[in-house]
CSV table of C-alpha atoms in Angstrom, one decimal:
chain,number,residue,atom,x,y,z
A,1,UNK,CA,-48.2,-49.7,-66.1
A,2,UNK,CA,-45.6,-50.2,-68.2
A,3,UNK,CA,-42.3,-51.7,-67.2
A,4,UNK,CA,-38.5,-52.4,-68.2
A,5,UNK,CA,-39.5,-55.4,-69.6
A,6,UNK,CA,-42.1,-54.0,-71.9
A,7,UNK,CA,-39.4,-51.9,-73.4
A,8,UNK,CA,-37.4,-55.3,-74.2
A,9,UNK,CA,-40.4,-57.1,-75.7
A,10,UNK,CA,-42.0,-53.7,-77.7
A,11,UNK,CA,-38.3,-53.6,-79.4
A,12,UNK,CA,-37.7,-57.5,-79.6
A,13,UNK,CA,-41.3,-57.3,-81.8
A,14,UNK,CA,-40.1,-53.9,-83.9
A,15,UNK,CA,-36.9,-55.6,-84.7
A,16,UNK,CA,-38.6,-58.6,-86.0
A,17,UNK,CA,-41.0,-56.7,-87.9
A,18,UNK,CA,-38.3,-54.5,-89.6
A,19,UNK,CA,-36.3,-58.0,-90.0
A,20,UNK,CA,-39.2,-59.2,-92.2
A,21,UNK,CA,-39.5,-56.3,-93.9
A,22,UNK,CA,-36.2,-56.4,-95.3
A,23,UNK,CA,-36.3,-59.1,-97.1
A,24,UNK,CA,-38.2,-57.8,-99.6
A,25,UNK,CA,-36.3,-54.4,-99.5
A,26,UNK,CA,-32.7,-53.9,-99.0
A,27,UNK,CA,-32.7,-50.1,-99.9
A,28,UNK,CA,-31.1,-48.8,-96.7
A,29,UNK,CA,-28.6,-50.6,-94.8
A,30,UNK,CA,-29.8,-53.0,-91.7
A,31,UNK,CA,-28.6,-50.9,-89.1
A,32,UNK,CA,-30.6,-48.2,-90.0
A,33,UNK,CA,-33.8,-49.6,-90.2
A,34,UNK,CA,-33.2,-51.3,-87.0
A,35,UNK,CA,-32.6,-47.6,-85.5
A,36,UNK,CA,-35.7,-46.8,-87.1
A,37,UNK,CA,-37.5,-50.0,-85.5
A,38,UNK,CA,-36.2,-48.9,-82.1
A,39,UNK,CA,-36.9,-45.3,-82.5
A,40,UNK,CA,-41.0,-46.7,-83.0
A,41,UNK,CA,-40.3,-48.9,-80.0
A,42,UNK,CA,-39.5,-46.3,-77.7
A,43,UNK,CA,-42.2,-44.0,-78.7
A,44,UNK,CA,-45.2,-47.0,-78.5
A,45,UNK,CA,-43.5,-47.5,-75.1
A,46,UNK,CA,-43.2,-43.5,-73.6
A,47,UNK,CA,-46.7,-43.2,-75.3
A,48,UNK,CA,-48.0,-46.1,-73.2
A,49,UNK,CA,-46.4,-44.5,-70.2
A,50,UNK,CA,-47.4,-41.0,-70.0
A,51,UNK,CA,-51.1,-42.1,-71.0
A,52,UNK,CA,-50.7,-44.5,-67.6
A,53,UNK,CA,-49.4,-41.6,-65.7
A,54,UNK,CA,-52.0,-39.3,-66.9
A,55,UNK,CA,-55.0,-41.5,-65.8
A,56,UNK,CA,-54.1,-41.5,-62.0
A,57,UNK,CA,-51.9,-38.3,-61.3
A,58,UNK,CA,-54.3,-35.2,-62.2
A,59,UNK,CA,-52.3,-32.4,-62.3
A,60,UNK,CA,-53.5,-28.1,-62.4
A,61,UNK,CA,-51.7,-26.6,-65.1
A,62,UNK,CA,-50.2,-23.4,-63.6
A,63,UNK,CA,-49.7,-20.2,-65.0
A,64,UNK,CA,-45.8,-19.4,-65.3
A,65,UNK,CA,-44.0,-18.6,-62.9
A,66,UNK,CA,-46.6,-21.0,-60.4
A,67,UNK,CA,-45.6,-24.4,-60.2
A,68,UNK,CA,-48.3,-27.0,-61.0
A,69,UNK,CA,-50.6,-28.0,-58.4
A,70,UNK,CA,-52.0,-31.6,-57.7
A,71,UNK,CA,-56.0,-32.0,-57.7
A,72,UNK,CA,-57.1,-32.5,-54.0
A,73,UNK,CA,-57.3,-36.4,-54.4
A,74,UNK,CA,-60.2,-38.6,-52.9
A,75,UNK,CA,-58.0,-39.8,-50.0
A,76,UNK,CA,-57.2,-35.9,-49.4
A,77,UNK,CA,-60.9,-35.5,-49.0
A,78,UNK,CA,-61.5,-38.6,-46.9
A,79,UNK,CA,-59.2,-37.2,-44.5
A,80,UNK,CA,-60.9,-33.8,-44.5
A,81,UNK,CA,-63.8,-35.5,-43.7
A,82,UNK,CA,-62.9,-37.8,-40.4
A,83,UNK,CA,-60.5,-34.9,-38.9
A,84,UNK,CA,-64.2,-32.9,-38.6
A,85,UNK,CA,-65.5,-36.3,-37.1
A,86,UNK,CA,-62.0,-36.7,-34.9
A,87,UNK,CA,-63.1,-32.7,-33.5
A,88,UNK,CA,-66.1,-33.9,-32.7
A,89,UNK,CA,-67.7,-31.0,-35.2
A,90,UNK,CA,-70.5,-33.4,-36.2
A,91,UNK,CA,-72.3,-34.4,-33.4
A,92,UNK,CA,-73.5,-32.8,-29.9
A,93,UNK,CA,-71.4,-34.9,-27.6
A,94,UNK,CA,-68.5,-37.0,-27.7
A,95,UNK,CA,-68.6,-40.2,-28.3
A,96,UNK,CA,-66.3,-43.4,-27.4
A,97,UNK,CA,-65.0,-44.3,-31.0
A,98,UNK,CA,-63.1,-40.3,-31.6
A,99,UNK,CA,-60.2,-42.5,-30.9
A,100,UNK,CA,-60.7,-44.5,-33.8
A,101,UNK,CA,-61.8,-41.7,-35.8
A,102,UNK,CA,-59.0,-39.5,-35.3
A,103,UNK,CA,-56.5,-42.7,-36.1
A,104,UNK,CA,-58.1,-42.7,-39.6
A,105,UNK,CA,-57.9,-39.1,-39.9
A,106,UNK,CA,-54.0,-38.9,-38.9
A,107,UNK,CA,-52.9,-42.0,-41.4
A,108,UNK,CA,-55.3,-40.6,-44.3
A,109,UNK,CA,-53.5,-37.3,-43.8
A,110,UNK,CA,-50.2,-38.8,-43.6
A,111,UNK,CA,-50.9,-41.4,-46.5
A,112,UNK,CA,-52.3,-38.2,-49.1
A,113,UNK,CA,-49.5,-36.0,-47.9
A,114,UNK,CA,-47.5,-38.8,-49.2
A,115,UNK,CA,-49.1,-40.0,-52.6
A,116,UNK,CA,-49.0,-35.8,-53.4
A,117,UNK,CA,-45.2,-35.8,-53.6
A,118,UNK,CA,-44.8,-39.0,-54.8
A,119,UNK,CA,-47.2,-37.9,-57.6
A,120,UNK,CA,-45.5,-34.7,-57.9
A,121,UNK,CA,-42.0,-36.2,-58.2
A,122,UNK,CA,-43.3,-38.5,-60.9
A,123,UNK,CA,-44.9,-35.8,-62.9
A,124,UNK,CA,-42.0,-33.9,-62.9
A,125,UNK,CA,-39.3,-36.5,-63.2
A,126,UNK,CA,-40.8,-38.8,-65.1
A,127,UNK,CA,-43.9,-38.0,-67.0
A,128,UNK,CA,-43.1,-33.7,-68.2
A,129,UNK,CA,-39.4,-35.4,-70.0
A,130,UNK,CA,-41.2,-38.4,-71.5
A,131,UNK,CA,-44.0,-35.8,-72.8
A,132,UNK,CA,-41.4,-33.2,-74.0
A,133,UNK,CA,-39.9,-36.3,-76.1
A,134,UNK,CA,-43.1,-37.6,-77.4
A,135,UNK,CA,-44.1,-33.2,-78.3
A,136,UNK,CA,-41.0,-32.2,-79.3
A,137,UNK,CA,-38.2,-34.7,-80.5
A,138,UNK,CA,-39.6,-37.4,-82.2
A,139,UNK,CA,-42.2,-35.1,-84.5
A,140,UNK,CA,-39.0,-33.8,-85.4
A,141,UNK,CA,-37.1,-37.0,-85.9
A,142,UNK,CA,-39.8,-38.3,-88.3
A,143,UNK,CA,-39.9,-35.1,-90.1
A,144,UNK,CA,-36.0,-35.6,-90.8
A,145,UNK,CA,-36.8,-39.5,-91.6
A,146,UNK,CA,-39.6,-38.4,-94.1
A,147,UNK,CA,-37.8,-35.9,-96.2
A,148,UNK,CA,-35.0,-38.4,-96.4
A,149,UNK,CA,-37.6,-41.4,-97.6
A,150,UNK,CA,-38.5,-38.7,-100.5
A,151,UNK,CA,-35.2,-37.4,-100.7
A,152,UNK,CA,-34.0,-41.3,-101.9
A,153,UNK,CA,-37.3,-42.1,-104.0
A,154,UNK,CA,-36.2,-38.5,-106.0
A,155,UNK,CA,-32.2,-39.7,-106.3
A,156,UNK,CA,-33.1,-43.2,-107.1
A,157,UNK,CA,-35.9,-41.8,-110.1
A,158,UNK,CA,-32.9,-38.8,-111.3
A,159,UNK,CA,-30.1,-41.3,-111.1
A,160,UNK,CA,-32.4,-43.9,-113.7
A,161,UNK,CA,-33.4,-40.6,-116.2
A,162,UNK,CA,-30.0,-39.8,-116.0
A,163,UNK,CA,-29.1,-43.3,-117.7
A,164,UNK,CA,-31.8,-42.9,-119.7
A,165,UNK,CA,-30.6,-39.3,-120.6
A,166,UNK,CA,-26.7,-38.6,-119.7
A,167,UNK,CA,-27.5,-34.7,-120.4
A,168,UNK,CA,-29.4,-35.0,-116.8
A,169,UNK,CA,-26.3,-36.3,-115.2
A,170,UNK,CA,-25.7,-33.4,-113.2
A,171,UNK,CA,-28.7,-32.7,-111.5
A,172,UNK,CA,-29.0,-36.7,-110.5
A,173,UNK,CA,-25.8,-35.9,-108.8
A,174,UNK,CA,-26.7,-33.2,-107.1
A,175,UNK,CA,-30.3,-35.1,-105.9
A,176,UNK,CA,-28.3,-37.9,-104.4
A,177,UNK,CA,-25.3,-35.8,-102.8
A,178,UNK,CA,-28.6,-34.2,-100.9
A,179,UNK,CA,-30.1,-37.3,-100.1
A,180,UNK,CA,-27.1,-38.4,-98.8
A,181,UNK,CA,-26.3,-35.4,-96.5
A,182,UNK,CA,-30.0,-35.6,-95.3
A,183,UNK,CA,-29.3,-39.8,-95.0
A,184,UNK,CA,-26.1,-38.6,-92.5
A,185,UNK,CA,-28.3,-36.3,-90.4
A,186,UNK,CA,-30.9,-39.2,-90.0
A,187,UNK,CA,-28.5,-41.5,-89.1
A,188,UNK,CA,-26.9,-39.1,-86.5
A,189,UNK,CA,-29.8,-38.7,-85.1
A,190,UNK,CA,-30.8,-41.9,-85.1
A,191,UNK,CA,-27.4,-42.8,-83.6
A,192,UNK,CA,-28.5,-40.8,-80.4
A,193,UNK,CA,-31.3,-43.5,-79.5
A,194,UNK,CA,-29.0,-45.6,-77.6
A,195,UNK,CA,-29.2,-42.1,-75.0
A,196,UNK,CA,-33.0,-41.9,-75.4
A,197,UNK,CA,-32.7,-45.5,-74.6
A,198,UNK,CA,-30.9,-44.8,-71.3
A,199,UNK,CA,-33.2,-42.1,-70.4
A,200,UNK,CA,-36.6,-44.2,-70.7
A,201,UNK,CA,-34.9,-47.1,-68.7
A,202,UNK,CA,-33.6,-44.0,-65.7
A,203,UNK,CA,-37.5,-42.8,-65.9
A,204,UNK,CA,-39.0,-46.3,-65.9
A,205,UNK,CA,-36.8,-47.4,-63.3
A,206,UNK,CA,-37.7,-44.1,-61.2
A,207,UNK,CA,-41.2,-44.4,-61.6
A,208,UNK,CA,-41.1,-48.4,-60.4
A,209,UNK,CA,-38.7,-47.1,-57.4
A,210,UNK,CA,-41.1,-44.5,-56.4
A,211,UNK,CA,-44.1,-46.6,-56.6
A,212,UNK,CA,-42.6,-49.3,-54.4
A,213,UNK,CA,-41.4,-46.6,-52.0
A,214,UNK,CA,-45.2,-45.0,-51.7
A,215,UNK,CA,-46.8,-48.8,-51.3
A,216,UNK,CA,-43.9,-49.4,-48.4
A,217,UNK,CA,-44.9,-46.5,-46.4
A,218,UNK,CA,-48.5,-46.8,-47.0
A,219,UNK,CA,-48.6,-50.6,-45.4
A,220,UNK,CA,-46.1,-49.4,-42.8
A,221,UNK,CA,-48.6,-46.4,-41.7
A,222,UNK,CA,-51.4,-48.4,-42.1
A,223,UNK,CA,-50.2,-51.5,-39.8
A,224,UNK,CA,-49.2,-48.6,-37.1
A,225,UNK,CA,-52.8,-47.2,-37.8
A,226,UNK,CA,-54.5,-50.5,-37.1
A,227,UNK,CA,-52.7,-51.6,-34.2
A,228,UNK,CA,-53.2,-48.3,-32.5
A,229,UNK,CA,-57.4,-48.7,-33.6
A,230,UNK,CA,-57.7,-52.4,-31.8
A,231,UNK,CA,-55.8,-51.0,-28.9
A,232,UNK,CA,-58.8,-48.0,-28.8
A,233,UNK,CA,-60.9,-50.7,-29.7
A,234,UNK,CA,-60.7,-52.7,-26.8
A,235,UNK,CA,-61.0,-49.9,-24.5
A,236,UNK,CA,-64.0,-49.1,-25.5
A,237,UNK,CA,-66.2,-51.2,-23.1
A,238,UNK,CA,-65.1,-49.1,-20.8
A,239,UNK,CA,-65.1,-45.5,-22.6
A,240,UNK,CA,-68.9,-46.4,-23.0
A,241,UNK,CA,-69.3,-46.5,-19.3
A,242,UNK,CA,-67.6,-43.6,-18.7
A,243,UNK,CA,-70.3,-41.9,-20.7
């Protein structure tokens, strides 16, 4: 899974990269191809995220207005499963470890019912606004980045036929007044990565906090589980006898 400090080292490595990169090039300012570096950062980083998320939270697209519903997990059907054995709907007559049994079924129950909001929470806090980023915003990002890229190649070829040819003076001017309006709008855009950056780090950290939250309750139930199991346990010398 990836963490907070996989966003520091995915960035540390982009702004090297673009670092190097520069020294051969100098055709837009530092600060912008940093932006640019991060930008890649933070996608290679939500990407990682959401695929993570996807491969152990299985979610039932719903049909608007239904909200989505979680896939019955295996723990879910575990539980299913020993709350028939707990009732005894298996077998002819009782027998002494139904104590035991309906232990596991009451902490599986409890520990699904759990993991299903946790996952549900996570979907919907953490993976859907990292997903609508990667669909929707940065396509749309690089779509402004690209026409600018072209927009400078076609200034930077007017502006040297325009040396070449003064007659053509006007339209160069005109190409690189449009590149740089389109340059502006990139770097406005750009400019608004330091609150994507904010928002991966709130989702990450959520994620990580409700994680940690589900484990703590899971070993807390499942010491309560045990202890109440080797108390049933030891009585059973006797529930056999009583048979």
């Amino acid at each position: 899974m990836a963490g907070i400090q996989s966003v520091h080292g995915t960035i540390e490595r982009s702004r090297k990269a673009a670092s190097q990169e520069r020294e051969s090039s100098s055709e837009y300012p530092p600060e912008f191809e940093q932006e640019i570096a991060q930008l890649k950062a933070f996608h290679s980083v939500a990407e990682n995220v959401v695929s993570s998320i996807a491969s152990y939270i299985r979610v039932i697209e719903p049909s608007p207005p239904h909200p989505p519903q979680m896939m019955q997990s295996e723990l879910k059907q575990l539980s299913s499963v020993l709350d028939k054995a707990s009732q005894n709907q298996f077998l002819d007559e009782p027998v002494a470890l139904l104590p035991i049994i309906s232990t596991m079924s009451d902490v599986t129950t409890a520990l699904a019912r759990k993991e299903n909001a946790v996952n549900q929470e996570i979907y919907e806090r953490v993976w859907k606004p990292l997903k609508s980023w990667l669909d929707e915003d940065y396509p749309r990002i690089n779509r402004e980045l690209k026409k600018c890229f072209e927009m400078h190649g076609e200034a930077t070829s007017a502006m040297a036929d325009a040396q070449r040819r003064p007659a053509r003076a006007s339209k160069a001017e005109t190409m690189k007044e449009r590149y740089e309006k389109q340059f502006k709008l990139c770097q406005k855009e750009l400019d608004m990565m330091k609150m994507v950056q904010k928002h991966q780090y709130t989702c990450l950290k959520l994620l990580l906090d409700l994680q940690y939250d589900l484990h703590s309750y899971c070993e807390k139930e499942l010491d309560k589980a045990c202890a109440a199991m080797a108390t049933a346990y030891g009585r059973l010398p006797q529930a056999k006898e009583d048979l």
